[in-house]
């Protein structure tokens, strides 16, 4: 194993822009009524007439961004009413000006109605899509057998829950087995391949006696799926783990994926695993694959990350130093570790272009579980 020095982490948080799908912020809703109040106050406090009545014409279009048709109609009516109040002296609009404002208000009401219906339809479609995507990659349980699990997934394609990365943890007759990997491509186009691999893995957990045979089953799945498609070049990288019944050792097979890191105390160590070719290229003899066996101590944790983490670059082109960052975060609780690494990754590379997967596995042997919770 290769030992990596620790580095102090930086703290931050992930934020979504409301222009990229998040609900409008509060100031967007407050802006139309606030603009009405400001215009009225300015005209009443001024000793001279202010030619700012044209600003009222912007209120109905602004209301479309966050209000429904009824609220937009009310704000449009308020605008027309204010233009008719002599005390406000708002440019003394003529009939043509009023008709223009009325037309803009009516058009805004129609646009708000269309937007509201479309938002409702998109919300329904997103709910259905989320249900389908969660069926492919259900939420990770907190504990599987003698292993405690914490995962994080961030799809590169915004608005989706699943992309080209995948992971799963399953208990079976041969122990707790784990898979994490990355299929060719990302986004919705890769979901079908992810579903096929996860299905093959869940079957192999039940009937394949060793970890190499599980890798061979996944490889065969991709080879068969791409056989009928010319120039498919379908492949995936993966790391597979198998914990012993007492969770005191783990066997690891890596097929083109970044190797797991072992967190032991304040140190982060990359496991020295013999690499194998990615899945889908045809593992001629899965029996020749050698699994690396690592003895585990109480408090040890395994951290698995996809290419989207280790291949992220900053503005200078430097790769994200995952092992160094983990050394600085070794004292953090396992449940918070993936979010802390993600926040640090976004600061290092704000524009992450690939799917990101992180998985923290904490062995918790039954004997230790009877005495109390395992550290971290």
CSV table of C-alpha atoms in Angstrom, one decimal:
chain,number,residue,atom,x,y,z
A,1,UNK,CA,0.0,0.0,0.0
A,2,UNK,CA,1.2,3.5,-0.8
A,3,UNK,CA,1.0,6.0,2.1
A,4,UNK,CA,-0.1,9.6,1.3
A,5,UNK,CA,0.6,12.6,3.5
A,6,UNK,CA,-2.4,14.5,5.0
A,7,UNK,CA,-3.5,17.9,3.9
A,8,UNK,CA,-5.9,20.3,5.6
A,9,UNK,CA,-9.3,20.4,3.9
A,10,UNK,CA,-11.2,23.5,2.8
A,11,UNK,CA,-14.8,24.0,3.5
A,12,UNK,CA,-17.6,25.1,1.2
A,13,UNK,CA,-20.9,24.3,-0.2
A,14,UNK,CA,-22.6,23.3,-3.4
A,15,UNK,CA,-25.2,25.8,-4.8
A,16,UNK,CA,-27.6,25.5,-7.7
A,17,UNK,CA,-28.6,28.4,-9.9
A,18,UNK,CA,-32.3,29.1,-10.2
A,19,UNK,CA,-31.7,29.7,-14.0
A,20,UNK,CA,-30.6,26.0,-14.1
A,21,UNK,CA,-33.8,24.5,-12.8
A,22,UNK,CA,-34.0,25.4,-9.2
A,23,UNK,CA,-37.1,27.3,-7.9
A,24,UNK,CA,-36.8,31.1,-8.3
A,25,UNK,CA,-35.3,32.8,-5.2
A,26,UNK,CA,-37.4,34.9,-2.9
A,27,UNK,CA,-36.2,38.2,-4.4
A,28,UNK,CA,-37.7,37.3,-7.7
A,29,UNK,CA,-41.2,37.0,-6.1
A,30,UNK,CA,-40.7,40.1,-4.1
A,31,UNK,CA,-39.5,42.3,-7.0
A,32,UNK,CA,-42.9,43.1,-8.7
A,33,UNK,CA,-44.7,44.3,-5.5
A,34,UNK,CA,-41.6,46.0,-4.3
A,35,UNK,CA,-41.3,47.9,-7.6
A,36,UNK,CA,-44.9,49.0,-7.1
A,37,UNK,CA,-44.2,50.3,-3.6
A,38,UNK,CA,-41.0,52.1,-4.7
A,39,UNK,CA,-42.7,53.8,-7.6
A,40,UNK,CA,-45.6,55.0,-5.6
A,41,UNK,CA,-43.4,56.2,-2.7
A,42,UNK,CA,-41.1,58.1,-5.1
A,43,UNK,CA,-43.9,59.9,-6.8
A,44,UNK,CA,-45.7,60.9,-3.6
A,45,UNK,CA,-42.5,62.1,-1.9
A,46,UNK,CA,-41.3,64.1,-4.9
A,47,UNK,CA,-42.3,67.7,-5.3
A,48,UNK,CA,-42.0,67.6,-9.1
A,49,UNK,CA,-43.7,65.0,-11.4
A,50,UNK,CA,-41.5,62.1,-12.1
A,51,UNK,CA,-41.6,60.5,-15.5
A,52,UNK,CA,-41.2,56.9,-14.2
A,53,UNK,CA,-44.6,55.6,-15.1
A,54,UNK,CA,-43.1,53.5,-17.8
A,55,UNK,CA,-41.5,51.3,-15.1
A,56,UNK,CA,-45.0,50.0,-14.2
A,57,UNK,CA,-45.1,48.3,-17.6
A,58,UNK,CA,-42.4,45.9,-16.5
A,59,UNK,CA,-44.3,44.6,-13.5
A,60,UNK,CA,-46.6,42.1,-15.3
A,61,UNK,CA,-43.7,40.5,-17.3
A,62,UNK,CA,-41.7,40.2,-14.1
A,63,UNK,CA,-44.7,38.5,-12.4
A,64,UNK,CA,-44.6,35.8,-15.0
A,65,UNK,CA,-41.3,34.5,-13.6
A,66,UNK,CA,-42.7,33.4,-10.3
A,67,UNK,CA,-46.5,34.0,-10.1
A,68,UNK,CA,-49.5,32.2,-11.5
A,69,UNK,CA,-52.1,33.7,-13.9
A,70,UNK,CA,-54.4,34.9,-11.1
A,71,UNK,CA,-51.6,36.8,-9.2
A,72,UNK,CA,-50.3,38.2,-12.5
A,73,UNK,CA,-53.8,39.4,-13.4
A,74,UNK,CA,-54.0,41.2,-10.0
A,75,UNK,CA,-50.7,42.9,-10.5
A,76,UNK,CA,-51.7,43.9,-14.0
A,77,UNK,CA,-54.9,45.4,-12.6
A,78,UNK,CA,-52.9,47.3,-10.0
A,79,UNK,CA,-50.7,48.8,-12.7
A,80,UNK,CA,-53.6,50.0,-14.7
A,81,UNK,CA,-55.3,51.4,-11.6
A,82,UNK,CA,-52.1,53.3,-10.5
A,83,UNK,CA,-51.8,54.9,-13.9
A,84,UNK,CA,-55.4,56.3,-13.5
A,85,UNK,CA,-54.7,57.9,-10.1
A,86,UNK,CA,-54.1,61.7,-10.6
A,87,UNK,CA,-52.3,62.1,-7.3
A,88,UNK,CA,-49.5,60.0,-8.5
A,89,UNK,CA,-48.8,62.1,-11.6
A,90,UNK,CA,-47.4,59.1,-13.5
A,91,UNK,CA,-46.8,60.8,-16.9
A,92,UNK,CA,-50.5,61.5,-17.4
A,93,UNK,CA,-50.8,58.5,-19.8
A,94,UNK,CA,-53.1,58.8,-22.8
A,95,UNK,CA,-55.5,56.1,-24.1
A,96,UNK,CA,-52.8,54.6,-26.3
A,97,UNK,CA,-50.4,54.2,-23.4
A,98,UNK,CA,-53.1,52.6,-21.3
A,99,UNK,CA,-54.1,50.2,-24.1
A,100,UNK,CA,-50.5,49.2,-24.4
A,101,UNK,CA,-50.2,48.5,-20.7
A,102,UNK,CA,-53.4,46.5,-20.8
A,103,UNK,CA,-52.2,44.5,-23.8
A,104,UNK,CA,-48.9,43.7,-22.0
A,105,UNK,CA,-50.8,42.7,-18.9
A,106,UNK,CA,-53.2,40.4,-20.8
A,107,UNK,CA,-50.2,38.8,-22.7
A,108,UNK,CA,-48.4,38.3,-19.4
A,109,UNK,CA,-51.4,36.5,-17.9
A,110,UNK,CA,-51.5,34.2,-20.9
A,111,UNK,CA,-47.8,33.5,-20.7
A,112,UNK,CA,-48.1,32.8,-17.0
A,113,UNK,CA,-50.9,30.4,-17.6
A,114,UNK,CA,-48.8,28.5,-20.2
A,115,UNK,CA,-45.8,28.5,-17.9
A,116,UNK,CA,-47.8,27.2,-15.0
A,117,UNK,CA,-49.3,24.3,-17.1
A,118,UNK,CA,-45.9,23.5,-18.5
A,119,UNK,CA,-44.3,23.6,-15.0
A,120,UNK,CA,-47.0,21.2,-13.7
A,121,UNK,CA,-46.4,18.8,-16.7
A,122,UNK,CA,-42.6,18.9,-16.3
A,123,UNK,CA,-43.0,18.3,-12.5
A,124,UNK,CA,-45.1,15.2,-13.3
A,125,UNK,CA,-42.6,13.9,-15.8
A,126,UNK,CA,-39.7,14.5,-13.4
A,127,UNK,CA,-41.5,12.6,-10.7
A,128,UNK,CA,-42.0,9.7,-13.1
A,129,UNK,CA,-38.4,9.9,-14.2
A,130,UNK,CA,-37.1,10.0,-10.6
A,131,UNK,CA,-39.1,6.9,-9.8
A,132,UNK,CA,-37.7,5.1,-12.8
A,133,UNK,CA,-34.2,6.2,-12.1
A,134,UNK,CA,-34.4,5.2,-8.4
A,135,UNK,CA,-35.6,1.8,-9.5
A,136,UNK,CA,-32.4,1.4,-11.4
A,137,UNK,CA,-30.2,2.7,-8.6
A,138,UNK,CA,-32.2,2.6,-5.3
A,139,UNK,CA,-30.9,4.5,-2.2
A,140,UNK,CA,-28.1,2.8,-0.5
A,141,UNK,CA,-29.0,1.2,2.8
A,142,UNK,CA,-27.1,2.4,5.9
A,143,UNK,CA,-25.9,-1.1,6.6
A,144,UNK,CA,-25.5,-4.3,4.6
A,145,UNK,CA,-24.5,-7.3,6.6
A,146,UNK,CA,-21.4,-6.4,8.5
A,147,UNK,CA,-20.7,-3.3,6.5
A,148,UNK,CA,-21.9,0.2,7.0
A,149,UNK,CA,-22.4,2.2,3.8
A,150,UNK,CA,-22.5,5.9,2.8
A,151,UNK,CA,-22.7,7.0,-0.8
A,152,UNK,CA,-22.9,10.1,-2.9
A,153,UNK,CA,-23.9,10.4,-6.6
A,154,UNK,CA,-23.8,13.5,-8.7
A,155,UNK,CA,-24.9,13.0,-12.4
A,156,UNK,CA,-23.0,15.2,-14.9
A,157,UNK,CA,-26.3,15.9,-16.8
A,158,UNK,CA,-28.3,18.3,-14.8
A,159,UNK,CA,-31.8,17.4,-13.8
A,160,UNK,CA,-31.1,13.6,-13.7
A,161,UNK,CA,-30.4,11.3,-10.8
A,162,UNK,CA,-28.5,8.6,-12.7
A,163,UNK,CA,-25.9,8.8,-15.4
A,164,UNK,CA,-22.9,6.7,-16.4
A,165,UNK,CA,-21.7,5.9,-12.9
A,166,UNK,CA,-23.1,3.1,-10.7
A,167,UNK,CA,-22.6,1.4,-7.4
A,168,UNK,CA,-24.4,-1.2,-5.3
A,169,UNK,CA,-23.8,-3.2,-2.1
A,170,UNK,CA,-25.5,-6.6,-1.7
A,171,UNK,CA,-25.3,-9.4,0.9
A,172,UNK,CA,-25.4,-12.9,-0.4
A,173,UNK,CA,-24.3,-16.5,0.4
A,174,UNK,CA,-20.6,-15.6,-0.3
A,175,UNK,CA,-20.5,-12.4,1.8
A,176,UNK,CA,-21.1,-8.8,1.3
A,177,UNK,CA,-20.2,-7.7,-2.2
A,178,UNK,CA,-19.7,-4.2,-3.6
A,179,UNK,CA,-19.5,-2.9,-7.1
A,180,UNK,CA,-18.8,0.6,-8.3
A,181,UNK,CA,-17.9,1.7,-11.8
A,182,UNK,CA,-18.3,4.0,-14.8
A,183,UNK,CA,-19.8,3.0,-18.2
A,184,UNK,CA,-18.8,4.6,-21.5
A,185,UNK,CA,-20.4,8.0,-21.8
A,186,UNK,CA,-22.7,9.7,-19.3
A,187,UNK,CA,-26.1,11.1,-18.9
A,188,UNK,CA,-29.4,9.4,-19.8
A,189,UNK,CA,-27.8,7.6,-22.8
A,190,UNK,CA,-25.8,5.5,-20.3
A,191,UNK,CA,-28.7,4.5,-18.0
A,192,UNK,CA,-29.6,1.4,-20.0
A,193,UNK,CA,-26.0,0.1,-19.7
A,194,UNK,CA,-26.0,0.9,-16.0
A,195,UNK,CA,-29.3,-1.0,-15.5
A,196,UNK,CA,-27.9,-4.1,-17.4
A,197,UNK,CA,-24.7,-4.1,-15.3
A,198,UNK,CA,-26.5,-3.7,-12.0
A,199,UNK,CA,-28.9,-6.5,-12.9
A,200,UNK,CA,-26.0,-8.8,-13.8
A,201,UNK,CA,-24.2,-7.9,-10.6
A,202,UNK,CA,-27.3,-8.6,-8.4
A,203,UNK,CA,-27.6,-12.1,-10.0
A,204,UNK,CA,-23.9,-12.9,-9.7
A,205,UNK,CA,-23.9,-12.0,-6.0
A,206,UNK,CA,-26.2,-15.0,-5.4
A,207,UNK,CA,-24.6,-17.7,-7.5
A,208,UNK,CA,-21.0,-16.8,-8.3
A,209,UNK,CA,-18.6,-18.3,-5.8
A,210,UNK,CA,-15.7,-15.9,-6.2
A,211,UNK,CA,-15.2,-12.2,-7.1
A,212,UNK,CA,-13.4,-12.9,-10.4
A,213,UNK,CA,-16.4,-14.9,-11.6
A,214,UNK,CA,-18.6,-11.9,-10.7
A,215,UNK,CA,-16.4,-9.7,-12.9
A,216,UNK,CA,-16.6,-12.2,-15.6
A,217,UNK,CA,-20.4,-12.2,-15.5
A,218,UNK,CA,-20.4,-8.4,-15.8
A,219,UNK,CA,-18.0,-8.5,-18.7
A,220,UNK,CA,-20.1,-11.1,-20.5
A,221,UNK,CA,-23.2,-8.9,-20.1
A,222,UNK,CA,-21.5,-6.0,-21.9
A,223,UNK,CA,-20.1,-8.3,-24.6
A,224,UNK,CA,-23.5,-9.8,-25.3
A,225,UNK,CA,-25.2,-6.4,-25.3
A,226,UNK,CA,-22.8,-4.9,-27.8
A,227,UNK,CA,-22.6,-8.0,-30.1
A,228,UNK,CA,-25.6,-7.0,-32.2
A,229,UNK,CA,-24.5,-3.4,-32.6
A,230,UNK,CA,-21.8,-2.5,-35.1
A,231,UNK,CA,-19.0,-0.4,-33.7
A,232,UNK,CA,-20.7,-0.4,-30.3
A,233,UNK,CA,-17.4,-0.4,-28.3
A,234,UNK,CA,-19.4,-0.8,-25.1
A,235,UNK,CA,-17.2,-1.0,-22.1
A,236,UNK,CA,-17.1,0.0,-18.4
A,237,UNK,CA,-14.6,0.4,-15.7
A,238,UNK,CA,-15.4,-1.2,-12.3
A,239,UNK,CA,-14.1,-2.0,-8.9
A,240,UNK,CA,-15.5,-5.0,-7.0
A,241,UNK,CA,-15.1,-5.8,-3.3
A,242,UNK,CA,-16.0,-8.8,-1.2
A,243,UNK,CA,-16.0,-8.7,2.6
A,244,UNK,CA,-15.5,-11.8,4.7
A,245,UNK,CA,-18.3,-12.9,7.0
A,246,UNK,CA,-16.6,-11.2,10.0
A,247,UNK,CA,-15.6,-8.2,8.0
A,248,UNK,CA,-12.0,-8.6,9.1
A,249,UNK,CA,-10.7,-8.8,5.5
A,250,UNK,CA,-11.7,-7.6,2.1
A,251,UNK,CA,-10.9,-9.0,-1.4
A,252,UNK,CA,-10.6,-6.4,-4.2
A,253,UNK,CA,-10.7,-6.7,-8.0
A,254,UNK,CA,-10.2,-3.6,-10.2
A,255,UNK,CA,-11.1,-3.5,-13.9
A,256,UNK,CA,-9.8,-0.2,-15.1
A,257,UNK,CA,-11.3,1.7,-12.2
A,258,UNK,CA,-9.4,3.9,-9.7
A,259,UNK,CA,-8.3,1.6,-6.8
A,260,UNK,CA,-10.0,2.0,-3.4
A,261,UNK,CA,-8.3,4.0,-0.7
A,262,UNK,CA,-7.9,2.7,2.9
A,263,UNK,CA,-8.5,5.2,5.7
A,264,UNK,CA,-6.6,4.0,8.7
A,265,UNK,CA,-6.3,6.5,11.5
A,266,UNK,CA,-5.1,9.8,10.1
A,267,UNK,CA,-3.6,8.2,7.0
A,268,UNK,CA,-5.0,7.6,3.5
A,269,UNK,CA,-3.5,4.7,1.7
A,270,UNK,CA,-4.2,3.6,-1.9
A,271,UNK,CA,-4.5,-0.2,-2.2
A,272,UNK,CA,-1.9,-1.7,-4.5
A,273,UNK,CA,-4.2,-3.9,-6.6
A,274,UNK,CA,-3.3,-5.7,-9.9
A,275,UNK,CA,-5.3,-3.8,-12.6
A,276,UNK,CA,-7.3,-5.7,-15.1
A,277,UNK,CA,-8.8,-4.5,-18.4
A,278,UNK,CA,-12.2,-2.7,-18.3
A,279,UNK,CA,-15.4,-4.8,-18.6
A,280,UNK,CA,-16.8,-5.4,-22.1
A,281,UNK,CA,-13.5,-6.0,-23.7
A,282,UNK,CA,-13.7,-9.8,-23.2
A,283,UNK,CA,-12.1,-11.3,-20.1
A,284,UNK,CA,-10.8,-14.5,-21.8
A,285,UNK,CA,-10.1,-16.3,-18.5
A,286,UNK,CA,-11.8,-14.7,-15.5
A,287,UNK,CA,-10.2,-17.5,-13.4
A,288,UNK,CA,-6.8,-16.0,-14.0
A,289,UNK,CA,-7.8,-12.8,-12.2
A,290,UNK,CA,-6.2,-12.4,-8.8
A,291,UNK,CA,-8.1,-10.6,-6.1
A,292,UNK,CA,-6.1,-8.5,-3.7
A,293,UNK,CA,-6.8,-9.5,0.0
A,294,UNK,CA,-6.5,-6.8,2.6
A,295,UNK,CA,-6.7,-7.4,6.4
A,296,UNK,CA,-8.9,-4.8,8.2
A,297,UNK,CA,-8.6,-3.4,11.6
A,298,UNK,CA,-11.3,-1.9,13.8
A,299,UNK,CA,-12.0,1.7,12.6
A,300,UNK,CA,-10.7,1.1,9.1
A,301,UNK,CA,-12.7,2.5,6.2
A,302,UNK,CA,-12.6,2.1,2.5
A,303,UNK,CA,-13.2,5.0,0.2
A,304,UNK,CA,-14.1,4.4,-3.5
A,305,UNK,CA,-14.4,7.1,-6.1
A,306,UNK,CA,-15.1,7.3,-9.8
A,307,UNK,CA,-13.0,8.8,-12.6
A,308,UNK,CA,-15.1,12.0,-12.2
A,309,UNK,CA,-13.3,12.6,-8.9
A,310,UNK,CA,-9.7,11.6,-9.5
A,311,UNK,CA,-9.7,13.1,-13.0
A,312,UNK,CA,-11.2,16.5,-12.2
A,313,UNK,CA,-8.7,19.3,-12.9
A,314,UNK,CA,-8.3,22.9,-11.7
A,315,UNK,CA,-7.6,25.9,-13.9
A,316,UNK,CA,-3.9,25.0,-14.0
A,317,UNK,CA,-4.6,21.5,-15.3
A,318,UNK,CA,-3.7,19.7,-12.0
A,319,UNK,CA,-5.7,16.7,-11.0
A,320,UNK,CA,-7.7,16.6,-7.8
A,321,UNK,CA,-5.5,15.2,-5.1
A,322,UNK,CA,-8.1,12.8,-3.6
A,323,UNK,CA,-5.7,10.9,-1.4
A,324,UNK,CA,-4.2,14.0,0.1
A,325,UNK,CA,-7.6,15.5,0.8
A,326,UNK,CA,-8.8,12.3,2.4
A,327,UNK,CA,-5.9,12.4,4.7
A,328,UNK,CA,-7.0,15.7,6.1
A,329,UNK,CA,-10.6,14.5,6.4
A,330,UNK,CA,-9.8,11.2,8.1
A,331,UNK,CA,-11.2,12.4,11.4
A,332,UNK,CA,-14.6,13.2,10.0
A,333,UNK,CA,-17.6,10.9,10.4
A,334,UNK,CA,-18.3,8.5,7.6
A,335,UNK,CA,-21.8,9.8,7.0
A,336,UNK,CA,-20.4,13.3,6.3
A,337,UNK,CA,-17.3,12.3,4.4
A,338,UNK,CA,-18.7,12.1,0.8
A,339,UNK,CA,-20.4,15.5,1.1
A,340,UNK,CA,-17.2,17.1,2.5
A,341,UNK,CA,-15.1,15.6,-0.4
A,342,UNK,CA,-17.8,16.8,-2.9
A,343,UNK,CA,-17.7,20.3,-1.5
A,344,UNK,CA,-13.9,20.4,-1.7
A,345,UNK,CA,-14.0,19.0,-5.2
A,346,UNK,CA,-16.3,21.7,-6.4
A,347,UNK,CA,-14.0,24.4,-5.0
A,348,UNK,CA,-11.1,22.7,-6.7
A,349,UNK,CA,-12.9,22.3,-10.0
A,350,UNK,CA,-16.2,24.3,-10.1
A,351,UNK,CA,-17.2,23.0,-13.5
A,352,UNK,CA,-17.2,19.2,-13.0
A,353,UNK,CA,-18.0,17.6,-16.4
A,354,UNK,CA,-18.2,13.9,-15.5
A,355,UNK,CA,-20.5,11.9,-13.3
A,356,UNK,CA,-19.2,11.7,-9.7
A,357,UNK,CA,-19.6,8.7,-7.4
A,358,UNK,CA,-18.2,8.3,-3.9
A,359,UNK,CA,-18.7,5.3,-1.6
A,360,UNK,CA,-17.5,4.9,2.0
A,361,UNK,CA,-17.5,1.4,3.5
A,362,UNK,CA,-17.0,0.9,7.2
A,363,UNK,CA,-16.6,-2.7,8.4
A,364,UNK,CA,-18.7,-3.4,11.5
A,365,UNK,CA,-18.3,-7.0,12.6
A,366,UNK,CA,-21.2,-8.4,14.6
A,367,UNK,CA,-19.0,-8.7,17.7
A,368,UNK,CA,-18.2,-5.0,17.6
A,369,UNK,CA,-21.8,-4.1,16.8
A,370,UNK,CA,-22.9,-5.8,20.1
A,371,UNK,CA,-20.5,-3.7,22.1
A,372,UNK,CA,-21.6,-0.4,20.5
A,373,UNK,CA,-21.1,1.7,17.4
A,374,UNK,CA,-17.8,1.5,15.5
A,375,UNK,CA,-15.7,4.7,15.5
A,376,UNK,CA,-16.5,6.9,12.5
